[in-house]
């Protein structure tokens, strides 16, 4: 089996603890089909003025705790030499490029000085619509790759609202590691989700019109959902102790939402997983661009709920060839549909839990998705 170098980003994950799972699921899938994986982290010196000891301990801790066998490579974003000594236990960029049959770009930090050194490279768009808009207006620049994959079902299709940027997009699906996310029987008391709230960089220009892509914008459209259902819904949000955040929390609670401020504690991947698996299911709204551009996007967070046997009720993001609007995953367009979906889950909860796990197994198993991508990337 091939050696695959994956650009990952534990160094950038926030307190929600969910972000590393985006990379962990891909790596689990690759390792489960027999690949030797190299985990490549961006360690630009300006970001680490006090050295790498704490950061490397955090990376190693996450990888070993979550049964990742990958070797770790370190590089700057440009491929320039690193200034630190004592990195003998880690692969250099030269070693990674010499060994790798494929470079899989999951974190878009490296420029041509890194990407161009690999024999074969594949870019994976995991934020469909947003990535293409940012490529179009120059706010995101990526080096040339041999292949371009996207988890957006409508990217590159005739009639799509999403610019294709002149690139030949290939479709893949977001993976979830079924061995890392086993089914957990029994439901908690509340439907939950984990989300950012504000976002200073979440305003984008869509065909000449400024559009807010904040999750706050999405949720406020559905602020009256708790009044329409007997289900309890909790939002774990990136709200802090500041007055403006406190006002947001009180506003949500006055409409029946339960709010858990994420800044109160630091969550790693394990704590995030425990929170998801202790939930009754997921209730979440989608970023506005996913809806307006009809991306048919499903978030990797939702896959964590499904794999755990937790039904998901999430906002509709466009017609899909494989996403249902019932049986484990309900997608709503308005408040009436959201309330009806929660009622449908509660009416046959155990069956919906089984449907959720089956959906993850059938369409999002990390090993199957990794195998399909490798077949096309290394053909």
mmCIF file of C-alpha atoms in Angstrom:
data_model
loop_
_atom_site.group_PDB
_atom_site.id
_atom_site.type_symbol
_atom_site.label_atom_id
_atom_site.label_comp_id
_atom_site.label_asym_id
_atom_site.label_seq_id
_atom_site.Cartn_x
_atom_site.Cartn_y
_atom_site.Cartn_z
ATOM 1 C CA UNK A 1 0.000 0.000 0.000
ATOM 2 C CA UNK A 2 1.144 3.573 -0.607
ATOM 3 C CA UNK A 3 2.617 6.121 1.734
ATOM 4 C CA UNK A 4 0.344 9.152 2.080
ATOM 5 C CA UNK A 5 1.425 12.475 3.562
ATOM 6 C CA UNK A 6 -1.529 14.332 5.089
ATOM 7 C CA UNK A 7 -1.333 18.028 5.912
ATOM 8 C CA UNK A 8 -3.090 18.374 9.248
ATOM 9 C CA UNK A 9 -3.644 21.145 11.726
ATOM 10 C CA UNK A 10 -3.754 20.251 15.382
ATOM 11 C CA UNK A 11 -1.801 23.449 15.958
ATOM 12 C CA UNK A 12 -4.825 25.479 14.881
ATOM 13 C CA UNK A 13 -7.671 23.680 16.646
ATOM 14 C CA UNK A 14 -9.874 25.730 18.942
ATOM 15 C CA UNK A 15 -11.391 24.917 22.291
ATOM 16 C CA UNK A 16 -14.293 22.971 20.838
ATOM 17 C CA UNK A 17 -12.053 19.928 20.381
ATOM 18 C CA UNK A 18 -13.977 18.845 17.314
ATOM 19 C CA UNK A 19 -11.581 20.200 14.709
ATOM 20 C CA UNK A 20 -8.856 17.524 15.054
ATOM 21 C CA UNK A 21 -11.425 14.837 14.222
ATOM 22 C CA UNK A 22 -11.575 16.168 10.678
ATOM 23 C CA UNK A 23 -7.989 14.974 10.231
ATOM 24 C CA UNK A 24 -8.147 11.972 12.545
ATOM 25 C CA UNK A 25 -10.981 10.392 10.557
ATOM 26 C CA UNK A 26 -9.095 10.711 7.260
ATOM 27 C CA UNK A 27 -5.948 9.258 8.820
ATOM 28 C CA UNK A 28 -7.832 6.380 10.451
ATOM 29 C CA UNK A 29 -9.397 5.572 7.093
ATOM 30 C CA UNK A 30 -6.040 5.588 5.313
ATOM 31 C CA UNK A 31 -4.395 3.476 7.995
ATOM 32 C CA UNK A 32 -7.300 1.028 8.042
ATOM 33 C CA UNK A 33 -6.772 0.265 4.341
ATOM 34 C CA UNK A 34 -3.069 -0.340 4.928
ATOM 35 C CA UNK A 35 -1.436 3.000 4.127
ATOM 36 C CA UNK A 36 1.670 4.262 5.847
ATOM 37 C CA UNK A 37 0.666 7.789 6.868
ATOM 38 C CA UNK A 38 2.838 10.835 7.471
ATOM 39 C CA UNK A 39 1.159 13.590 9.506
ATOM 40 C CA UNK A 40 2.554 16.951 8.302
ATOM 41 C CA UNK A 41 2.228 19.973 10.603
ATOM 42 C CA UNK A 42 2.957 23.606 9.773
ATOM 43 C CA UNK A 43 5.421 24.965 12.334
ATOM 44 C CA UNK A 44 6.314 28.412 11.056
ATOM 45 C CA UNK A 45 8.858 29.878 13.512
ATOM 46 C CA UNK A 46 6.906 33.117 14.008
ATOM 47 C CA UNK A 47 4.081 31.141 15.599
ATOM 48 C CA UNK A 48 6.345 29.382 18.088
ATOM 49 C CA UNK A 49 8.690 31.979 19.637
ATOM 50 C CA UNK A 50 9.157 29.804 22.735
ATOM 51 C CA UNK A 51 9.993 26.627 20.842
ATOM 52 C CA UNK A 52 8.052 23.501 19.943
ATOM 53 C CA UNK A 53 8.169 21.377 23.096
ATOM 54 C CA UNK A 54 4.625 22.058 24.316
ATOM 55 C CA UNK A 55 3.161 21.901 20.838
ATOM 56 C CA UNK A 56 4.848 18.607 19.941
ATOM 57 C CA UNK A 57 3.727 17.084 23.239
ATOM 58 C CA UNK A 58 0.143 18.089 22.394
ATOM 59 C CA UNK A 59 0.362 16.605 18.895
ATOM 60 C CA UNK A 60 1.839 13.336 20.106
ATOM 61 C CA UNK A 61 -0.724 13.161 22.892
ATOM 62 C CA UNK A 62 -3.669 13.509 20.518
ATOM 63 C CA UNK A 63 -2.304 11.027 17.980
ATOM 64 C CA UNK A 64 -1.409 8.291 20.444
ATOM 65 C CA UNK A 65 -4.570 8.736 22.521
ATOM 66 C CA UNK A 66 -6.646 8.212 19.405
ATOM 67 C CA UNK A 67 -4.741 5.230 18.002
ATOM 68 C CA UNK A 68 -2.963 6.975 15.139
ATOM 69 C CA UNK A 69 0.217 5.219 14.032
ATOM 70 C CA UNK A 70 1.332 7.989 11.662
ATOM 71 C CA UNK A 71 4.803 9.460 11.829
ATOM 72 C CA UNK A 72 4.946 13.223 12.274
ATOM 73 C CA UNK A 73 6.735 15.540 9.848
ATOM 74 C CA UNK A 74 7.361 19.236 10.445
ATOM 75 C CA UNK A 75 7.716 22.024 7.895
ATOM 76 C CA UNK A 76 7.305 25.749 7.461
ATOM 77 C CA UNK A 77 4.579 27.004 5.140
ATOM 78 C CA UNK A 78 7.120 27.875 2.450
ATOM 79 C CA UNK A 79 9.404 24.894 2.908
ATOM 80 C CA UNK A 80 12.192 27.076 4.326
ATOM 81 C CA UNK A 81 14.531 25.336 6.808
ATOM 82 C CA UNK A 82 13.397 25.199 10.429
ATOM 83 C CA UNK A 83 15.598 26.925 13.035
ATOM 84 C CA UNK A 84 15.288 24.415 15.876
ATOM 85 C CA UNK A 85 17.635 21.655 16.961
ATOM 86 C CA UNK A 86 16.570 18.462 18.689
ATOM 87 C CA UNK A 87 13.919 17.356 16.185
ATOM 88 C CA UNK A 88 15.549 13.999 15.484
ATOM 89 C CA UNK A 89 12.359 12.073 16.239
ATOM 90 C CA UNK A 90 10.430 13.840 13.473
ATOM 91 C CA UNK A 91 10.555 13.599 9.709
ATOM 92 C CA UNK A 92 11.876 16.516 7.715
ATOM 93 C CA UNK A 93 10.116 17.856 4.646
ATOM 94 C CA UNK A 94 12.816 16.234 2.514
ATOM 95 C CA UNK A 95 12.092 12.842 4.071
ATOM 96 C CA UNK A 96 8.331 13.238 3.718
ATOM 97 C CA UNK A 97 8.507 14.199 0.047
ATOM 98 C CA UNK A 98 10.934 11.396 -0.717
ATOM 99 C CA UNK A 99 8.728 8.737 0.872
ATOM 100 C CA UNK A 100 5.207 9.879 0.002
ATOM 101 C CA UNK A 101 3.371 8.507 -3.005
ATOM 102 C CA UNK A 102 0.612 11.070 -2.442
ATOM 103 C CA UNK A 103 0.249 14.390 -0.659
ATOM 104 C CA UNK A 104 -3.306 14.872 0.642
ATOM 105 C CA UNK A 105 -3.946 18.539 1.389
ATOM 106 C CA UNK A 106 -6.543 18.794 4.155
ATOM 107 C CA UNK A 107 -5.191 22.004 5.738
ATOM 108 C CA UNK A 108 -4.362 24.746 3.305
ATOM 109 C CA UNK A 109 -1.253 26.190 4.944
ATOM 110 C CA UNK A 110 1.507 25.158 2.552
ATOM 111 C CA UNK A 111 2.498 26.970 -0.626
ATOM 112 C CA UNK A 112 4.181 25.815 -3.821
ATOM 113 C CA UNK A 113 7.498 25.471 -2.015
ATOM 114 C CA UNK A 114 6.006 22.491 -0.178
ATOM 115 C CA UNK A 115 3.240 21.144 -2.423
ATOM 116 C CA UNK A 116 5.384 21.188 -5.553
ATOM 117 C CA UNK A 117 7.962 18.873 -4.006
ATOM 118 C CA UNK A 118 5.592 15.895 -3.812
ATOM 119 C CA UNK A 119 5.325 13.427 -6.694
ATOM 120 C CA UNK A 120 1.528 13.484 -6.599
ATOM 121 C CA UNK A 121 -0.802 15.900 -4.820
ATOM 122 C CA UNK A 122 -4.537 16.107 -4.127
ATOM 123 C CA UNK A 123 -6.410 19.082 -2.671
ATOM 124 C CA UNK A 124 -9.510 18.234 -0.609
ATOM 125 C CA UNK A 125 -12.121 20.990 -0.285
ATOM 126 C CA UNK A 126 -13.916 20.504 3.029
ATOM 127 C CA UNK A 127 -15.789 23.820 3.067
ATOM 128 C CA UNK A 128 -17.683 23.773 -0.243
ATOM 129 C CA UNK A 129 -18.837 27.078 -1.597
ATOM 130 C CA UNK A 130 -16.707 29.063 0.821
ATOM 131 C CA UNK A 131 -13.467 27.632 -0.592
ATOM 132 C CA UNK A 132 -14.492 28.353 -4.174
ATOM 133 C CA UNK A 133 -15.590 31.923 -3.396
ATOM 134 C CA UNK A 134 -12.323 32.581 -1.584
ATOM 135 C CA UNK A 135 -10.316 31.105 -4.447
ATOM 136 C CA UNK A 136 -12.234 33.315 -6.860
ATOM 137 C CA UNK A 137 -11.612 36.569 -4.999
ATOM 138 C CA UNK A 138 -8.038 35.751 -4.024
ATOM 139 C CA UNK A 139 -8.542 35.591 -0.261
ATOM 140 C CA UNK A 140 -7.452 31.946 -0.429
ATOM 141 C CA UNK A 141 -4.452 30.978 -2.500
ATOM 142 C CA UNK A 142 -3.425 27.383 -2.968
ATOM 143 C CA UNK A 143 -0.586 25.881 -4.935
ATOM 144 C CA UNK A 144 -1.282 23.885 -8.054
ATOM 145 C CA UNK A 145 -2.271 20.273 -7.336
ATOM 146 C CA UNK A 146 -2.648 17.248 -9.576
ATOM 147 C CA UNK A 147 -6.208 16.586 -8.401
ATOM 148 C CA UNK A 148 -8.976 18.581 -6.723
ATOM 149 C CA UNK A 149 -11.576 16.830 -4.566
ATOM 150 C CA UNK A 150 -14.622 18.364 -2.872
ATOM 151 C CA UNK A 151 -17.224 17.125 -0.405
ATOM 152 C CA UNK A 152 -19.774 19.460 -2.004
ATOM 153 C CA UNK A 153 -22.140 17.484 -4.214
ATOM 154 C CA UNK A 154 -22.908 20.419 -6.497
ATOM 155 C CA UNK A 155 -19.411 21.884 -6.929
ATOM 156 C CA UNK A 156 -18.384 21.706 -10.577
ATOM 157 C CA UNK A 157 -21.801 20.615 -11.800
ATOM 158 C CA UNK A 158 -23.631 22.319 -14.635
ATOM 159 C CA UNK A 159 -26.029 24.912 -13.246
ATOM 160 C CA UNK A 160 -24.299 25.056 -9.859
ATOM 161 C CA UNK A 161 -24.386 28.358 -7.990
ATOM 162 C CA UNK A 162 -20.806 27.736 -6.902
ATOM 163 C CA UNK A 163 -17.939 28.991 -9.110
ATOM 164 C CA UNK A 164 -15.717 26.150 -10.280
ATOM 165 C CA UNK A 165 -12.632 28.402 -10.485
ATOM 166 C CA UNK A 166 -11.673 26.648 -13.707
ATOM 167 C CA UNK A 167 -10.722 23.507 -11.791
ATOM 168 C CA UNK A 168 -11.822 19.921 -12.560
ATOM 169 C CA UNK A 169 -13.499 19.045 -9.245
ATOM 170 C CA UNK A 170 -13.901 15.404 -8.246
ATOM 171 C CA UNK A 171 -16.469 14.409 -5.659
ATOM 172 C CA UNK A 172 -15.690 12.632 -2.437
ATOM 173 C CA UNK A 173 -17.567 12.401 0.862
ATOM 174 C CA UNK A 174 -16.620 13.505 4.372
ATOM 175 C CA UNK A 175 -15.397 10.499 6.379
ATOM 176 C CA UNK A 176 -16.051 9.405 9.924
ATOM 177 C CA UNK A 177 -13.930 6.825 11.709
ATOM 178 C CA UNK A 178 -16.391 4.166 12.804
ATOM 179 C CA UNK A 179 -13.877 2.549 15.146
ATOM 180 C CA UNK A 180 -13.257 5.857 16.899
ATOM 181 C CA UNK A 181 -16.972 6.672 16.960
ATOM 182 C CA UNK A 182 -18.833 3.512 18.043
ATOM 183 C CA UNK A 183 -22.561 3.421 18.594
ATOM 184 C CA UNK A 184 -23.500 4.399 22.138
ATOM 185 C CA UNK A 185 -26.838 3.050 23.306
ATOM 186 C CA UNK A 186 -29.197 5.207 25.289
ATOM 187 C CA UNK A 187 -30.038 8.833 24.754
ATOM 188 C CA UNK A 188 -29.224 11.856 26.845
ATOM 189 C CA UNK A 189 -31.785 14.433 27.866
ATOM 190 C CA UNK A 190 -30.947 17.059 25.256
ATOM 191 C CA UNK A 191 -30.319 17.511 21.579
ATOM 192 C CA UNK A 192 -27.046 19.394 21.252
ATOM 193 C CA UNK A 193 -24.564 20.883 18.857
ATOM 194 C CA UNK A 194 -21.129 22.483 19.112
ATOM 195 C CA UNK A 195 -20.598 25.699 17.193
ATOM 196 C CA UNK A 196 -18.878 29.007 16.727
ATOM 197 C CA UNK A 197 -21.198 31.982 17.141
ATOM 198 C CA UNK A 198 -19.544 35.185 16.013
ATOM 199 C CA UNK A 199 -17.083 35.409 13.145
ATOM 200 C CA UNK A 200 -15.300 38.583 12.066
ATOM 201 C CA UNK A 201 -14.089 36.759 8.959
ATOM 202 C CA UNK A 202 -17.502 35.282 8.171
ATOM 203 C CA UNK A 203 -18.721 38.099 5.940
ATOM 204 C CA UNK A 204 -18.275 37.190 2.288
ATOM 205 C CA UNK A 205 -19.248 38.750 -1.011
ATOM 206 C CA UNK A 206 -21.703 36.634 -2.972
ATOM 207 C CA UNK A 207 -22.139 37.910 -6.513
ATOM 208 C CA UNK A 208 -21.649 41.504 -5.396
ATOM 209 C CA UNK A 209 -23.748 41.236 -2.236
ATOM 210 C CA UNK A 210 -22.199 41.136 1.260
ATOM 211 C CA UNK A 211 -23.505 38.069 3.096
ATOM 212 C CA UNK A 212 -23.098 37.082 6.734
ATOM 213 C CA UNK A 213 -21.951 33.487 7.003
ATOM 214 C CA UNK A 214 -22.010 33.456 10.810
ATOM 215 C CA UNK A 215 -23.704 30.608 12.628
ATOM 216 C CA UNK A 216 -25.369 33.320 14.717
ATOM 217 C CA UNK A 217 -27.200 34.518 11.604
ATOM 218 C CA UNK A 218 -28.392 30.991 10.887
ATOM 219 C CA UNK A 219 -29.630 30.208 14.396
ATOM 220 C CA UNK A 220 -31.453 33.496 14.911
ATOM 221 C CA UNK A 221 -33.668 32.652 11.937
ATOM 222 C CA UNK A 222 -34.817 29.610 13.927
ATOM 223 C CA UNK A 223 -34.769 31.167 17.388
ATOM 224 C CA UNK A 224 -38.385 30.114 18.100
ATOM 225 C CA UNK A 225 -37.827 26.378 17.543
ATOM 226 C CA UNK A 226 -37.739 25.525 21.295
ATOM 227 C CA UNK A 227 -41.220 27.005 21.692
ATOM 228 C CA UNK A 228 -42.495 24.590 19.049
ATOM 229 C CA UNK A 229 -41.182 21.345 20.524
ATOM 230 C CA UNK A 230 -41.059 19.436 23.781
ATOM 231 C CA UNK A 231 -37.466 18.437 23.013
ATOM 232 C CA UNK A 232 -34.722 20.103 25.042
ATOM 233 C CA UNK A 233 -32.017 21.722 22.876
ATOM 234 C CA UNK A 234 -28.574 22.805 24.090
ATOM 235 C CA UNK A 235 -26.054 24.869 22.146
ATOM 236 C CA UNK A 236 -22.380 24.610 23.141
ATOM 237 C CA UNK A 237 -21.138 27.929 21.784
ATOM 238 C CA UNK A 238 -17.946 29.961 21.684
ATOM 239 C CA UNK A 239 -19.355 32.589 24.024
ATOM 240 C CA UNK A 240 -17.193 34.186 26.678
ATOM 241 C CA UNK A 241 -17.660 36.303 29.811
ATOM 242 C CA UNK A 242 -17.988 39.582 27.913
ATOM 243 C CA UNK A 243 -21.125 41.722 28.072
ATOM 244 C CA UNK A 244 -22.001 41.247 24.407
ATOM 245 C CA UNK A 245 -21.745 37.464 24.747
ATOM 246 C CA UNK A 246 -23.746 37.481 27.957
ATOM 247 C CA UNK A 247 -26.498 39.382 26.148
ATOM 248 C CA UNK A 248 -26.538 36.726 23.427
ATOM 249 C CA UNK A 249 -26.778 33.933 25.986
ATOM 250 C CA UNK A 250 -29.696 35.607 27.773
ATOM 251 C CA UNK A 251 -31.486 36.198 24.488
ATOM 252 C CA UNK A 252 -31.228 32.539 23.528
ATOM 253 C CA UNK A 253 -32.272 31.336 26.972
ATOM 254 C CA UNK A 254 -35.300 33.632 26.921
ATOM 255 C CA UNK A 255 -36.458 31.703 23.836
ATOM 256 C CA UNK A 256 -36.037 28.314 25.488
ATOM 257 C CA UNK A 257 -32.522 27.323 24.395
ATOM 258 C CA UNK A 258 -29.998 25.887 26.829
ATOM 259 C CA UNK A 259 -26.570 27.471 26.312
ATOM 260 C CA UNK A 260 -23.211 26.062 27.333
ATOM 261 C CA UNK A 261 -20.343 28.552 26.840
ATOM 262 C CA UNK A 262 -17.359 26.724 25.397
ATOM 263 C CA UNK A 263 -14.839 29.181 26.782
ATOM 264 C CA UNK A 264 -15.584 27.929 30.300
ATOM 265 C CA UNK A 265 -13.401 24.898 29.696
ATOM 266 C CA UNK A 266 -10.894 23.595 27.201
ATOM 267 C CA UNK A 267 -12.143 20.592 25.291
ATOM 268 C CA UNK A 268 -9.827 18.170 23.593
ATOM 269 C CA UNK A 269 -11.028 15.596 21.066
ATOM 270 C CA UNK A 270 -11.916 13.095 23.804
ATOM 271 C CA UNK A 271 -14.040 15.577 25.764
ATOM 272 C CA UNK A 272 -15.796 16.647 22.577
ATOM 273 C CA UNK A 273 -16.569 13.016 21.742
ATOM 274 C CA UNK A 274 -17.982 12.388 25.210
ATOM 275 C CA UNK A 275 -20.262 15.410 24.828
ATOM 276 C CA UNK A 276 -21.588 14.250 21.453
ATOM 277 C CA UNK A 277 -22.096 10.677 22.605
ATOM 278 C CA UNK A 278 -23.865 11.793 25.775
ATOM 279 C CA UNK A 279 -26.445 13.706 23.742
ATOM 280 C CA UNK A 280 -29.897 12.618 22.668
ATOM 281 C CA UNK A 281 -29.155 13.706 19.119
ATOM 282 C CA UNK A 282 -28.072 16.750 17.175
ATOM 283 C CA UNK A 283 -30.048 19.859 16.337
ATOM 284 C CA UNK A 284 -28.167 22.403 14.267
ATOM 285 C CA UNK A 285 -28.494 25.120 11.667
ATOM 286 C CA UNK A 286 -26.145 25.465 8.709
ATOM 287 C CA UNK A 287 -23.957 28.375 7.735
ATOM 288 C CA UNK A 288 -25.982 30.604 5.404
ATOM 289 C CA UNK A 289 -23.705 30.089 2.402
ATOM 290 C CA UNK A 290 -24.192 26.320 2.494
ATOM 291 C CA UNK A 291 -27.915 26.946 2.139
ATOM 292 C CA UNK A 292 -27.831 29.783 -0.386
ATOM 293 C CA UNK A 293 -25.355 27.991 -2.652
ATOM 294 C CA UNK A 294 -27.183 24.639 -2.330
ATOM 295 C CA UNK A 295 -23.994 22.752 -1.559
ATOM 296 C CA UNK A 296 -25.719 19.624 -0.146
ATOM 297 C CA UNK A 297 -23.120 19.973 2.598
ATOM 298 C CA UNK A 298 -23.151 17.711 5.649
ATOM 299 C CA UNK A 299 -20.808 18.738 8.440
ATOM 300 C CA UNK A 300 -18.306 16.252 9.870
ATOM 301 C CA UNK A 301 -19.744 17.100 13.299
ATOM 302 C CA UNK A 302 -23.098 15.685 12.188
ATOM 303 C CA UNK A 303 -21.332 12.489 11.120
ATOM 304 C CA UNK A 304 -20.017 12.116 14.668
ATOM 305 C CA UNK A 305 -23.588 12.106 15.966
ATOM 306 C CA UNK A 306 -24.770 9.661 13.294
ATOM 307 C CA UNK A 307 -21.911 7.224 13.865
ATOM 308 C CA UNK A 308 -22.646 7.323 17.597
ATOM 309 C CA UNK A 309 -26.224 6.266 16.898
ATOM 310 C CA UNK A 310 -27.612 9.733 17.625
ATOM 311 C CA UNK A 311 -30.246 11.043 15.181
ATOM 312 C CA UNK A 312 -29.550 14.425 13.616
ATOM 313 C CA UNK A 313 -32.006 17.197 12.785
ATOM 314 C CA UNK A 314 -30.114 19.743 10.701
ATOM 315 C CA UNK A 315 -30.842 22.490 8.212
ATOM 316 C CA UNK A 316 -31.352 21.524 4.569
ATOM 317 C CA UNK A 317 -28.449 22.548 2.312
ATOM 318 C CA UNK A 318 -29.670 21.338 -1.061
ATOM 319 C CA UNK A 319 -30.804 18.222 -2.874
ATOM 320 C CA UNK A 320 -28.572 15.202 -2.358
ATOM 321 C CA UNK A 321 -28.106 11.855 -4.020
ATOM 322 C CA UNK A 322 -27.601 10.071 -0.705
ATOM 323 C CA UNK A 323 -28.665 12.292 2.214
ATOM 324 C CA UNK A 324 -32.185 11.415 3.380
ATOM 325 C CA UNK A 325 -34.692 13.786 4.900
ATOM 326 C CA UNK A 326 -35.823 11.075 7.298
ATOM 327 C CA UNK A 327 -34.576 7.891 8.965
ATOM 328 C CA UNK A 328 -31.700 8.992 11.159
ATOM 329 C CA UNK A 329 -31.032 12.312 9.432
ATOM 330 C CA UNK A 330 -33.814 14.871 9.070
ATOM 331 C CA UNK A 331 -33.160 18.071 7.104
ATOM 332 C CA UNK A 332 -35.467 21.043 7.633
ATOM 333 C CA UNK A 333 -36.112 24.194 5.606
ATOM 334 C CA UNK A 334 -38.262 26.168 8.061
ATOM 335 C CA UNK A 335 -39.423 26.181 11.680
ATOM 336 C CA UNK A 336 -42.427 23.962 10.969
ATOM 337 C CA UNK A 337 -40.221 21.299 9.399
ATOM 338 C CA UNK A 338 -37.728 21.559 12.264
ATOM 339 C CA UNK A 339 -40.437 20.977 14.871
ATOM 340 C CA UNK A 340 -41.952 18.131 12.851
ATOM 341 C CA UNK A 341 -38.557 16.458 12.484
ATOM 342 C CA UNK A 342 -37.904 16.536 16.228
ATOM 343 C CA UNK A 343 -41.356 15.068 16.834
ATOM 344 C CA UNK A 344 -40.700 12.300 14.298
ATOM 345 C CA UNK A 345 -37.451 11.340 16.014
ATOM 346 C CA UNK A 346 -39.111 11.239 19.422
ATOM 347 C CA UNK A 347 -42.006 9.145 18.115
ATOM 348 C CA UNK A 348 -39.677 6.244 17.259
ATOM 349 C CA UNK A 349 -36.416 7.104 18.968
ATOM 350 C CA UNK A 350 -34.755 3.678 19.130
ATOM 351 C CA UNK A 351 -35.374 3.025 15.445
ATOM 352 C CA UNK A 352 -34.023 6.459 14.531
ATOM 353 C CA UNK A 353 -30.850 5.722 16.488
ATOM 354 C CA UNK A 354 -30.352 2.538 14.476
ATOM 355 C CA UNK A 355 -30.992 4.422 11.225
ATOM 356 C CA UNK A 356 -28.406 7.041 12.192
ATOM 357 C CA UNK A 357 -25.638 4.485 12.690
ATOM 358 C CA UNK A 358 -26.604 2.624 9.513
ATOM 359 C CA UNK A 359 -26.400 5.840 7.501
ATOM 360 C CA UNK A 360 -22.875 6.509 8.753
ATOM 361 C CA UNK A 361 -21.839 2.950 7.941
ATOM 362 C CA UNK A 362 -23.322 2.983 4.448
ATOM 363 C CA UNK A 363 -22.157 6.368 3.190
ATOM 364 C CA UNK A 364 -19.414 7.810 5.400
ATOM 365 C CA UNK A 365 -17.144 4.977 6.591
ATOM 366 C CA UNK A 366 -13.621 6.397 6.578
ATOM 367 C CA UNK A 367 -11.940 3.273 5.216
ATOM 368 C CA UNK A 368 -14.284 3.062 2.221
ATOM 369 C CA UNK A 369 -13.915 6.766 1.408
ATOM 370 C CA UNK A 370 -10.130 6.615 1.720
ATOM 371 C CA UNK A 371 -10.002 3.578 -0.556
ATOM 372 C CA UNK A 372 -12.116 5.293 -3.225
ATOM 373 C CA UNK A 373 -10.002 8.436 -3.135
ATOM 374 C CA UNK A 374 -6.739 6.490 -3.397
ATOM 375 C CA UNK A 375 -8.012 4.542 -6.377
ATOM 376 C CA UNK A 376 -8.630 7.771 -8.284
ATOM 377 C CA UNK A 377 -5.638 9.716 -6.996
ATOM 378 C CA UNK A 378 -3.060 7.030 -7.750
ATOM 379 C CA UNK A 379 -4.617 5.544 -10.880
#
